[in-house]
Tab-separated table of C-alpha atoms in Angstrom:
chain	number	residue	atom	x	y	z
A	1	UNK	CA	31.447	8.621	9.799
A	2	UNK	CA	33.366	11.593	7.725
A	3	UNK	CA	35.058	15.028	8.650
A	4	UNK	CA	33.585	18.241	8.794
A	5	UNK	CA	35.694	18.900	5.628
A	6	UNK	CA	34.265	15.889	4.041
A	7	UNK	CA	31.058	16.789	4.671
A	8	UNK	CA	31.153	20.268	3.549
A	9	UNK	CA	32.672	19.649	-0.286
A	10	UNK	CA	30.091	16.520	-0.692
A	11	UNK	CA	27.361	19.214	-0.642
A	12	UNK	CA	29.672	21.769	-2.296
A	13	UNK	CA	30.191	19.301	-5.074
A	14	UNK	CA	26.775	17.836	-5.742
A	15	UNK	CA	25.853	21.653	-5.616
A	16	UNK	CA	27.911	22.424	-8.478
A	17	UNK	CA	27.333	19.252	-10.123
A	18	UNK	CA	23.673	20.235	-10.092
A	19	UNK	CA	24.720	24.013	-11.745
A	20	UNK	CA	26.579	22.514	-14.449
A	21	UNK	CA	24.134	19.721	-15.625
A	22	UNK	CA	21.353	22.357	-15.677
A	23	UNK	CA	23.482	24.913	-17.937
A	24	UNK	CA	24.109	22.056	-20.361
A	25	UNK	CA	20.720	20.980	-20.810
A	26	UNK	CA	18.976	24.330	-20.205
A	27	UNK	CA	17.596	24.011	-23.980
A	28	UNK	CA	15.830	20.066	-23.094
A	29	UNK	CA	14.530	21.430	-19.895
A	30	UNK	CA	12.579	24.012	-21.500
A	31	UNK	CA	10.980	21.408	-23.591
A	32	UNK	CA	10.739	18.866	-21.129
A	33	UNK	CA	10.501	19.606	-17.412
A	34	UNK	CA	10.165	15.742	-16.814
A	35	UNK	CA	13.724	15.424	-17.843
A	36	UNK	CA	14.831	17.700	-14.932
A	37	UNK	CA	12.795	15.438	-12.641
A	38	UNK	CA	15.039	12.505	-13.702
A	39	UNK	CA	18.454	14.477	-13.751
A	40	UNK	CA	17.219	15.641	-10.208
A	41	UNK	CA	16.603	12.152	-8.982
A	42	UNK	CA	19.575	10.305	-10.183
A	43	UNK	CA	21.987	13.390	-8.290
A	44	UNK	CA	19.661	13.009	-5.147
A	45	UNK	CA	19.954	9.067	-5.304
A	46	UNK	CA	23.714	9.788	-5.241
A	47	UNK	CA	24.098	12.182	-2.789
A	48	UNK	CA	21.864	9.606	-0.723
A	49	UNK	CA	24.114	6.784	-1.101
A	50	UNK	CA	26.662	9.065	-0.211
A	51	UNK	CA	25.177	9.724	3.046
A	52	UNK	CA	24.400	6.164	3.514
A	53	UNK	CA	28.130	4.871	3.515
A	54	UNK	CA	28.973	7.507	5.370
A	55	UNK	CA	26.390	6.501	8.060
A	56	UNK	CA	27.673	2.946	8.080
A	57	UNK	CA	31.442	3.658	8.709
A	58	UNK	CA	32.573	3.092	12.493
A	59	UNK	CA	33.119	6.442	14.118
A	60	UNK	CA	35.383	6.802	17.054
A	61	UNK	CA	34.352	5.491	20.056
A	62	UNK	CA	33.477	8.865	21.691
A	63	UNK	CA	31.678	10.108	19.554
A	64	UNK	CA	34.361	12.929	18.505
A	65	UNK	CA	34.320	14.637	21.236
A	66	UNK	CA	37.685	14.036	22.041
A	67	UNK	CA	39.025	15.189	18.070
A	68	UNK	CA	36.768	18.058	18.726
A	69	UNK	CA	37.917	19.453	22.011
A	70	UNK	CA	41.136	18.813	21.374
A	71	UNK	CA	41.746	16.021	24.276
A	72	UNK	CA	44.359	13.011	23.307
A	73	UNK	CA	46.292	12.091	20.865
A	74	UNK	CA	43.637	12.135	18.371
A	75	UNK	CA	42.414	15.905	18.699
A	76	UNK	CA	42.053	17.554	15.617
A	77	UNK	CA	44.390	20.610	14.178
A	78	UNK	CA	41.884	22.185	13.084
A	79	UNK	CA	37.028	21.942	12.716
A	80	UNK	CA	37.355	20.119	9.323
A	81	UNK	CA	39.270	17.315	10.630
A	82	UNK	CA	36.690	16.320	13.112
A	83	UNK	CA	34.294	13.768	12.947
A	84	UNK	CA	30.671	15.188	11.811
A	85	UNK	CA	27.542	12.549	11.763
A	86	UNK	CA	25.275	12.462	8.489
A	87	UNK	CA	22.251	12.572	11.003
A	88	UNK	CA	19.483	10.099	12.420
A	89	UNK	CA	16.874	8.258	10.272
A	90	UNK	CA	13.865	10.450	8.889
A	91	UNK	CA	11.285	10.449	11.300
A	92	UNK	CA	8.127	10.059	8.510
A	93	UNK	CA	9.844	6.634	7.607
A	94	UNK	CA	9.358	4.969	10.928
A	95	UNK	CA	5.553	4.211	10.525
A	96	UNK	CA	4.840	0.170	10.160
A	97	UNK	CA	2.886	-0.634	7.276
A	98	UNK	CA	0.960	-2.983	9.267
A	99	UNK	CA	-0.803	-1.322	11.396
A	100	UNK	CA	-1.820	1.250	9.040
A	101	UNK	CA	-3.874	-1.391	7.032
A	102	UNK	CA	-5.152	-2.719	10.213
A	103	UNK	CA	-6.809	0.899	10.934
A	104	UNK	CA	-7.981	0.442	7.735
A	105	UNK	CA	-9.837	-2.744	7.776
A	106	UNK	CA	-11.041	-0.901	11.246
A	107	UNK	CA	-12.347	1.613	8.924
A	108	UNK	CA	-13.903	-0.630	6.910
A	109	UNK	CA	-15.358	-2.338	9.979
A	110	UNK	CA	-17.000	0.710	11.363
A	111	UNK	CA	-19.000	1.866	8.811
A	112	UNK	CA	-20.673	-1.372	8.664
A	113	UNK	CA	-21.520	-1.550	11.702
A	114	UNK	CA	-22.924	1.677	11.500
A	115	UNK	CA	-25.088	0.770	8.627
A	116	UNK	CA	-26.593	-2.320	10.998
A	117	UNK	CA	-25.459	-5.347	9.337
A	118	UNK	CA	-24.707	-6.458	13.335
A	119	UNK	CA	-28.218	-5.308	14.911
A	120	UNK	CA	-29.622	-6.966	11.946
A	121	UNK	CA	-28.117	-10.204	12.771
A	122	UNK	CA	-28.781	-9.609	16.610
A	123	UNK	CA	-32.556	-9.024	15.119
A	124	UNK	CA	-32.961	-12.127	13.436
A	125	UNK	CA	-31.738	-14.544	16.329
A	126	UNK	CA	-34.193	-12.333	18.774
A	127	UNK	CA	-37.213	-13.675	16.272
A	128	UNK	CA	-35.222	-17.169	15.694
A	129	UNK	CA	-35.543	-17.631	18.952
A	130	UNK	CA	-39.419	-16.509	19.742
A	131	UNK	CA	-40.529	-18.380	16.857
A	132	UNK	CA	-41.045	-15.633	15.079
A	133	UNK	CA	-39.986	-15.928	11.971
A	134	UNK	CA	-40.525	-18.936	9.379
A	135	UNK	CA	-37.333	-20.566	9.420
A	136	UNK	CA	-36.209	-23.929	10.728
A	137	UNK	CA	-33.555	-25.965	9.340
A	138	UNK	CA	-32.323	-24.168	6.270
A	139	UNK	CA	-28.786	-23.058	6.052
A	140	UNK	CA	-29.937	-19.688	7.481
A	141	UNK	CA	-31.422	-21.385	10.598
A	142	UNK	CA	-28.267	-23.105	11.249
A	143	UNK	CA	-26.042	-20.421	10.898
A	144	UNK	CA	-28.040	-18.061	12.974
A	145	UNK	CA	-27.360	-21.040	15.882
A	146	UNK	CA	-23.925	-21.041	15.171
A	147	UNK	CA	-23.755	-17.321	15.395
A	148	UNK	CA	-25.666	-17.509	18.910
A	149	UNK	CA	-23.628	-20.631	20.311
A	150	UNK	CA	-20.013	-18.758	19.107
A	151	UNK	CA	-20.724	-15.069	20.582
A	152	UNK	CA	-18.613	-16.092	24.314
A	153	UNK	CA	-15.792	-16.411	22.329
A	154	UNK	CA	-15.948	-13.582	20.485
A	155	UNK	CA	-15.229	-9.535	21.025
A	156	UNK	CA	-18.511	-8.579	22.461
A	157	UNK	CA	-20.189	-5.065	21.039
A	158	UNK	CA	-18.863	-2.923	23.610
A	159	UNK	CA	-15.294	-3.807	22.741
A	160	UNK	CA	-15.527	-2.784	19.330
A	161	UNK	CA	-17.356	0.576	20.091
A	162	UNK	CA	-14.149	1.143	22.531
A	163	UNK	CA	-11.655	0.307	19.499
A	164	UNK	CA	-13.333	2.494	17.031
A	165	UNK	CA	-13.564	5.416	19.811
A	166	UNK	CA	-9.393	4.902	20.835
A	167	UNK	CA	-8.455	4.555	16.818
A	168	UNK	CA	-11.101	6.331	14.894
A	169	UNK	CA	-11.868	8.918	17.500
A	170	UNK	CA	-15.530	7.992	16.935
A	171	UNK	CA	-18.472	7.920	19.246
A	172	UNK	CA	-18.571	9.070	22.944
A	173	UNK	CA	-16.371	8.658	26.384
A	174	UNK	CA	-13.286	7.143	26.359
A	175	UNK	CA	-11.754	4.177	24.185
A	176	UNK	CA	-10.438	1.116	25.293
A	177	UNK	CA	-9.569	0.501	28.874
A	178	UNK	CA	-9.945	3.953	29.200
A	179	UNK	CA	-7.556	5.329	26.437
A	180	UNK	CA	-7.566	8.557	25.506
A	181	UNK	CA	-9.918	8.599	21.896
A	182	UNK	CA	-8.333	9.863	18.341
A	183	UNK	CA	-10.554	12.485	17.996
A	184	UNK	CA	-8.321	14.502	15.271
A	185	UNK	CA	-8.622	11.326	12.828
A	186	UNK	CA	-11.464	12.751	10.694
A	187	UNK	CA	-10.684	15.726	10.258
A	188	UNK	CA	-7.299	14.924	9.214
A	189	UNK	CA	-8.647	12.017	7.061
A	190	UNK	CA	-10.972	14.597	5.200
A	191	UNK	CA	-8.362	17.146	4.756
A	192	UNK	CA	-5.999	14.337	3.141
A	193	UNK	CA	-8.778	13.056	0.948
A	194	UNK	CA	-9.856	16.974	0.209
A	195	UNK	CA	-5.887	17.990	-0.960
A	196	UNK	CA	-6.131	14.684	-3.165
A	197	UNK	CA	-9.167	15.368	-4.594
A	198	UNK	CA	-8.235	18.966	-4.969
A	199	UNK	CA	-4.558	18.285	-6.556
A	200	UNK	CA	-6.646	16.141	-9.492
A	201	UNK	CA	-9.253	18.390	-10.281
A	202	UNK	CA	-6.618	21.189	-10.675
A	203	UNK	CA	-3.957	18.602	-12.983
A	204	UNK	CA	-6.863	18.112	-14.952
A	205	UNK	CA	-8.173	21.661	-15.226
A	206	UNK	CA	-3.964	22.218	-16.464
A	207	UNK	CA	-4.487	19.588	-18.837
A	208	UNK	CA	-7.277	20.987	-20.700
A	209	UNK	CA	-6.370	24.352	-20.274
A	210	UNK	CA	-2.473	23.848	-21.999
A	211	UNK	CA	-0.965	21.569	-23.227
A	212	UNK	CA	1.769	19.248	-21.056
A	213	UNK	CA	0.992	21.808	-18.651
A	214	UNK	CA	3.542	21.806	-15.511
A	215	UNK	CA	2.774	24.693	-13.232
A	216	UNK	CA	3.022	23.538	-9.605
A	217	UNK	CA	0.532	25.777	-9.379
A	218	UNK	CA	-1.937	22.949	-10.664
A	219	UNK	CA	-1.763	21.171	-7.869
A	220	UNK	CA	1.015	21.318	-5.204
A	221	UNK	CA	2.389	17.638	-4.227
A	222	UNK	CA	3.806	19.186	-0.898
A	223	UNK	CA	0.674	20.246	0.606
A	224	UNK	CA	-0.935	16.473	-0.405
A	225	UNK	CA	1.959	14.841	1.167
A	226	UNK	CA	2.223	17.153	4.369
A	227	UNK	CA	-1.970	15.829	5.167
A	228	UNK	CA	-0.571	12.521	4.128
A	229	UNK	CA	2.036	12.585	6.861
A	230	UNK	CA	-0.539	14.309	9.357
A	231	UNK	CA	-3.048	11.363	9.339
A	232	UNK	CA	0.065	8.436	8.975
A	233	UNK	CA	1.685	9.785	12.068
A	234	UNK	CA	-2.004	10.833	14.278
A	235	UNK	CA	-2.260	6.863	13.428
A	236	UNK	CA	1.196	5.860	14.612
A	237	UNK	CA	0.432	5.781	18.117
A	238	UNK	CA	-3.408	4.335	17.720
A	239	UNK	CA	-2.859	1.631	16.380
A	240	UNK	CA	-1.415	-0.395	18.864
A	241	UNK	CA	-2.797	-2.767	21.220
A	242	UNK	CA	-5.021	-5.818	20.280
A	243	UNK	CA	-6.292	-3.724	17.103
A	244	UNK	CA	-4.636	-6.408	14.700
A	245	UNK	CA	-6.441	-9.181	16.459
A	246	UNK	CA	-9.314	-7.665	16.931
A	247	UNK	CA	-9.862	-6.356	13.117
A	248	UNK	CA	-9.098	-10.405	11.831
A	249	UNK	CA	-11.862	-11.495	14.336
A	250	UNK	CA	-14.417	-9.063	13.730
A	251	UNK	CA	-13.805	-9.464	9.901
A	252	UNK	CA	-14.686	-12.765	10.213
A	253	UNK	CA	-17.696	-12.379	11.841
A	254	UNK	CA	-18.712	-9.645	9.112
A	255	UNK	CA	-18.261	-13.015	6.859
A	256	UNK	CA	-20.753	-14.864	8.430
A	257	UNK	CA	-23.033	-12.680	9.247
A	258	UNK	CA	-23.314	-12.060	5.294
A	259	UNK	CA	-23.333	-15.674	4.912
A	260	UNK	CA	-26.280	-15.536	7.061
A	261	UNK	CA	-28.114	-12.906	5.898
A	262	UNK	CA	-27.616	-14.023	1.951
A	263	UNK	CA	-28.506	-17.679	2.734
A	264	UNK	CA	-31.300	-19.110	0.455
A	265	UNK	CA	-34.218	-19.454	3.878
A	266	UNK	CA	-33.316	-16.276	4.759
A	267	UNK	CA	-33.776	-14.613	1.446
A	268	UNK	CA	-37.120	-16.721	0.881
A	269	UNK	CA	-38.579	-15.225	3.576
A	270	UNK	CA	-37.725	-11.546	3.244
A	271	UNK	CA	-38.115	-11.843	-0.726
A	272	UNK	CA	-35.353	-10.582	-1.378
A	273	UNK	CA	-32.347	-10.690	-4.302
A	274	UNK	CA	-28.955	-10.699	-1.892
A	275	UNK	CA	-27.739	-10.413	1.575
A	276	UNK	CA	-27.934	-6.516	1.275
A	277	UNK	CA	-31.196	-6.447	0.476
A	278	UNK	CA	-32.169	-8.651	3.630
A	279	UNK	CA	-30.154	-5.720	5.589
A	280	UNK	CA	-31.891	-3.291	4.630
A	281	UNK	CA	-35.487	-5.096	4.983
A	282	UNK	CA	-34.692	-5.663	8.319
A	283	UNK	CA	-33.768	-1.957	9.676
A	284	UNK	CA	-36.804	-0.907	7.393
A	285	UNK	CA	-39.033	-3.435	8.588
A	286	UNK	CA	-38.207	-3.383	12.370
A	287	UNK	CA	-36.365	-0.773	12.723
A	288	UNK	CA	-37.768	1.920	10.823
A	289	UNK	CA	-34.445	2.868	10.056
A	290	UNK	CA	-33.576	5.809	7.375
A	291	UNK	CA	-31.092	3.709	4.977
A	292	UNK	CA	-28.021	4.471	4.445
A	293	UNK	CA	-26.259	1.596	3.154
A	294	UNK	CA	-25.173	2.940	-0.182
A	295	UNK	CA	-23.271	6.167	1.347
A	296	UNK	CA	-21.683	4.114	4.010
A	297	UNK	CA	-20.835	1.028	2.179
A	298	UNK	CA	-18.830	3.276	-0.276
A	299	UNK	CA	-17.270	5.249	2.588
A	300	UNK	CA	-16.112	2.198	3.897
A	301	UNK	CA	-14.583	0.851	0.593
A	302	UNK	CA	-13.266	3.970	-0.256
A	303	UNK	CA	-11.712	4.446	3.030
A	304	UNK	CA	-9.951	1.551	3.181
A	305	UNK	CA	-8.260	1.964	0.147
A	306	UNK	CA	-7.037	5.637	0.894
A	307	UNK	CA	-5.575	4.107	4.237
A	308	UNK	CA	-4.114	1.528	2.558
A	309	UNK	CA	-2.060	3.490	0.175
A	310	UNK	CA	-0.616	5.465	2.836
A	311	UNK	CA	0.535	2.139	4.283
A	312	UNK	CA	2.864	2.115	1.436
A	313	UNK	CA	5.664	4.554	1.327
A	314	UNK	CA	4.645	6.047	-1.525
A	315	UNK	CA	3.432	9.335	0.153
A	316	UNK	CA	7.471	10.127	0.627
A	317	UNK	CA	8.299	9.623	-2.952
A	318	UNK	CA	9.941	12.991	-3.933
A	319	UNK	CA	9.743	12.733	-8.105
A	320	UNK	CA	6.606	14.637	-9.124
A	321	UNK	CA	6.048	12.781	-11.928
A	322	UNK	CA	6.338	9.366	-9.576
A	323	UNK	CA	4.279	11.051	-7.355
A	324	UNK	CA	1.339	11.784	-9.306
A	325	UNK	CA	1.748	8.106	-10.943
A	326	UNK	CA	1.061	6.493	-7.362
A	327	UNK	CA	-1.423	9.535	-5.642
A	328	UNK	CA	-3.513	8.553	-8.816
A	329	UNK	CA	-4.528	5.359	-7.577
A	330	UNK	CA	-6.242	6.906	-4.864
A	331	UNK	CA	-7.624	9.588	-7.095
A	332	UNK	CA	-11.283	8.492	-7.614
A	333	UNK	CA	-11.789	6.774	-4.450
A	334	UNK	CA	-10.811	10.317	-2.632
A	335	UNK	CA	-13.413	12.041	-4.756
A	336	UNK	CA	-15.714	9.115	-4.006
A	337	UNK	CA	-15.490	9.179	-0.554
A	338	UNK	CA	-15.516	12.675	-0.316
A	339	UNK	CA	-19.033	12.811	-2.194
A	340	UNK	CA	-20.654	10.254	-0.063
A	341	UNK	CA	-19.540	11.645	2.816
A	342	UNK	CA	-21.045	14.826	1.762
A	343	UNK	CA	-24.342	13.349	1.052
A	344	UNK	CA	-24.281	11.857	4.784
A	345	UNK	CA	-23.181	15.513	5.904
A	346	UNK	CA	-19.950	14.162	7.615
A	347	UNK	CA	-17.196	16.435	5.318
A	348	UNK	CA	-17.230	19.509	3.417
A	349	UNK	CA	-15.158	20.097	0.535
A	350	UNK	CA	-12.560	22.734	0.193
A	351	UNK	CA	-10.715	24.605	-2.046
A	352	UNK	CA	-8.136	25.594	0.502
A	353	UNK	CA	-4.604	23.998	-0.414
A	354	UNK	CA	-3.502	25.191	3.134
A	355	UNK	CA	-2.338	22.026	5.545
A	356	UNK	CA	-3.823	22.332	9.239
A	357	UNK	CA	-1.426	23.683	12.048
A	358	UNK	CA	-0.274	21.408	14.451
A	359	UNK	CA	-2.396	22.642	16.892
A	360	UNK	CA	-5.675	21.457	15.227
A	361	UNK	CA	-7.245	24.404	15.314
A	362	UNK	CA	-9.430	25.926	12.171
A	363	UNK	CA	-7.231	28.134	9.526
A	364	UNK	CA	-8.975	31.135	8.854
A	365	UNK	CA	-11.134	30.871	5.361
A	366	UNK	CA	-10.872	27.049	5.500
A	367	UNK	CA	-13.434	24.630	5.418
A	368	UNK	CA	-13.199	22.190	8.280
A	369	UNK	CA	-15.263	18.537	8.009
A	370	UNK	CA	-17.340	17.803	11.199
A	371	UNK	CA	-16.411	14.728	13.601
A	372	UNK	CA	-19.112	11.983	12.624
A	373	UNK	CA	-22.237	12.596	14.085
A	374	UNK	CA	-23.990	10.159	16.624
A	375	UNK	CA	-26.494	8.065	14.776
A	376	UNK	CA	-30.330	9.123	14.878
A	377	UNK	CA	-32.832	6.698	14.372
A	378	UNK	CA	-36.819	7.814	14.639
A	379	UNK	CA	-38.548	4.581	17.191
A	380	UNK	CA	-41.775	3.032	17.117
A	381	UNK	CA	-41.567	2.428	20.842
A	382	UNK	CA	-42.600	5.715	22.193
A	383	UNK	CA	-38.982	7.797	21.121
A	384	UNK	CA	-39.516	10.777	19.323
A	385	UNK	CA	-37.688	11.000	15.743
A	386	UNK	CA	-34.012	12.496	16.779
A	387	UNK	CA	-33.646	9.997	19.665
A	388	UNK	CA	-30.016	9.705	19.876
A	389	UNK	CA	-29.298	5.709	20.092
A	390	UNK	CA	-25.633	4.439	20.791
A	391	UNK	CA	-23.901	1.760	19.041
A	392	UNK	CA	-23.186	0.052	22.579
A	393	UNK	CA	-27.219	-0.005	23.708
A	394	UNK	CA	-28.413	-2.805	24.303
């Protein structure tokens, strides 16, 4: 731990440190702004190893209280001689990777299971077991047993729909053992992917419309990285619990059931090409079911991969030009996700490059998605078309 006086000149150095690099190269600059983005980072990276040695050196035993009330021996003459902390850790860079990518596998999890691929399943045991259906001892037979014989020792339905209500915020009533449910998740998740979308179309409107262009204007990096840090830290506290263990079971169980379903009896007797295409048969052919596989199967990849970057720490890299190297991986699947969720009428898009307030509540002028709706499904049974049917009915 430093003085006060040591403190003060490390700033009052690096600041004119900073002054005199950018008379010398004012000429380069002009020609190159991505040269000032390097000068930039090499002073920062020094002024944060600075801070960092500082940070490690033993400071007195008090605290400095003593040096700075003037108690002891060791009381100061005068402020600059006392003993002045760097400051605590950055809160943004306390979020474990971990459970990040766990919420997204969740993701990933949910919109399966709201395209069927589980009732579908659930369907074809219900006819394996009446007899109603031609199979017998085919791989698809067997594994439909299995299935049956394995579900005590498995999650049951009702536990998932209580993690995705506690993490993802969707559904109805509370989450698990009576949590209290994430319901700002989707909004914040379509704001994030929204800003990143937004940021790209504008770089690339700046590309065609000048050369090397490098307005901030074309997209601002802050405003991406403040939504960034909005959704990473509404997940912080979500994503504990059994959510790790739960995610590795119920992805396994997503395995077989598409072993199942794209077994060679199983295809025989729906005719058809792959295991999707034996989904879909299904919630046409008993269900009646409106498809939306496509749509949600994309949301699901896409929204994995947009949580999984923000796993990483790249949304805190400060560089622009790093920046935009690293957002662009998530680039396409932003505007990907975006469009399919549009199609399903679960976000709207916005060119709004404000960040929502901390209260959640709607800017004025600014577009904000809806929470996913509950799923409709038109019956045979008697239910009129609209019927509102839960993921947890039985």
């Amino acid at each position: 731990m430093g003085t006060e006086k040591e403190y003060r000149e490390l700033f009052d150095r690096v600041a004119a440190l900073r002054g005199q690099v950018a008379g010398k190269l004012a000429n380069e600059l002009g020609s190159d702004p991505k040269l000032g983005d390097a000068v930039l980072k090499q002073l920062d990276d020094m002024l944060t190893a600075v801070e960092t040695e500082q940070r490690g050196r033993p400071g007195p035993a008090d605290g400095g209280i003593a040096q700075l009330v003037g108690l002891g021996d060791g009381s100061a003459a005068d402020l600059g001689a006392t003993a002045m902390p760097p400051g605590v850790d950055a809160y943004d860079e306390t979020v474990a990777s971990e459970r990040v990518i766990a919420v997204g596998d969740l993701y990933y999890l949910y919109q399966h299971e709201r395209i069927g691929v589980f009732r579908v399943v659930q369907k074809l045991q219900e006819l394996f077991q009446g007899g109603a259906i031609r199979l017998s001892d085919g791989p698809g037979a067997f594994g439909l047993y299995r299935f049956d014989r394995r579900d005590v020792l498995r999650y049951t339905r009702r536990d998932r729909v209580s993690a995705y209500r506690r993490v993802l915020g969707y559904g109805k009533g509370l989450g698990s053992a009576n949590s209290r449910p994430n319901t700002d998740f989707h909004q914040l998740f379509t704001q994030f992917s929204n800003q990143v979308a937004l940021f790209w179309r504008d770089k690339r409107i700046s590309d065609v419309v000048r050369e090397r262009a490098y307005d901030p204007s074309f997209g601002s990096v802050a405003v991406v990285r403040r939504s960034g840090l909005d959704l990473r830290n509404n997940l912080k506290f979500t994503s504990y619990g059994h959510l790790n263990v739960l995610r590795v079971e119920v992805m396994q169980l997503l395995t077989e059931a598409f072993k199942i379903l794209g077994s060679e009896d199983v295809l025989d007797l729906f005719g058809a090409a792959n295991a999707w295409d034996t989904v879909d048969e299904v919630l046409i052919r008993y269900f009646d079911q409106r498809l939306v596989s496509s749509p949600r199967q994309r949301m699901a990849v896409t929204g994995r991969q947009v949580l999984r970057w923000l796993a990483a720490p790249h949304i805190l890299e400060t560089t622009r030009s790093e920046f935009e190297a690293l957002l662009l991986e998530i680039a396409e699947p932003a505007e990907e996700w975006l469009t399919s969720a549009q199609s399903l009428r679960l976000a709207d898009r916005t060119n709004s490059r404000e960040v929502l307030p901390a209260d959640r509540q709607r800017p004025a002028g600014v577009a904000v998605s809806r929470a996913e709706p509950r799923p409709v499904t038109p019956r045979r049974n008697g239910h009129r078309p609209g019927t509102v049917i839960t993921l947890d009915r039985k």
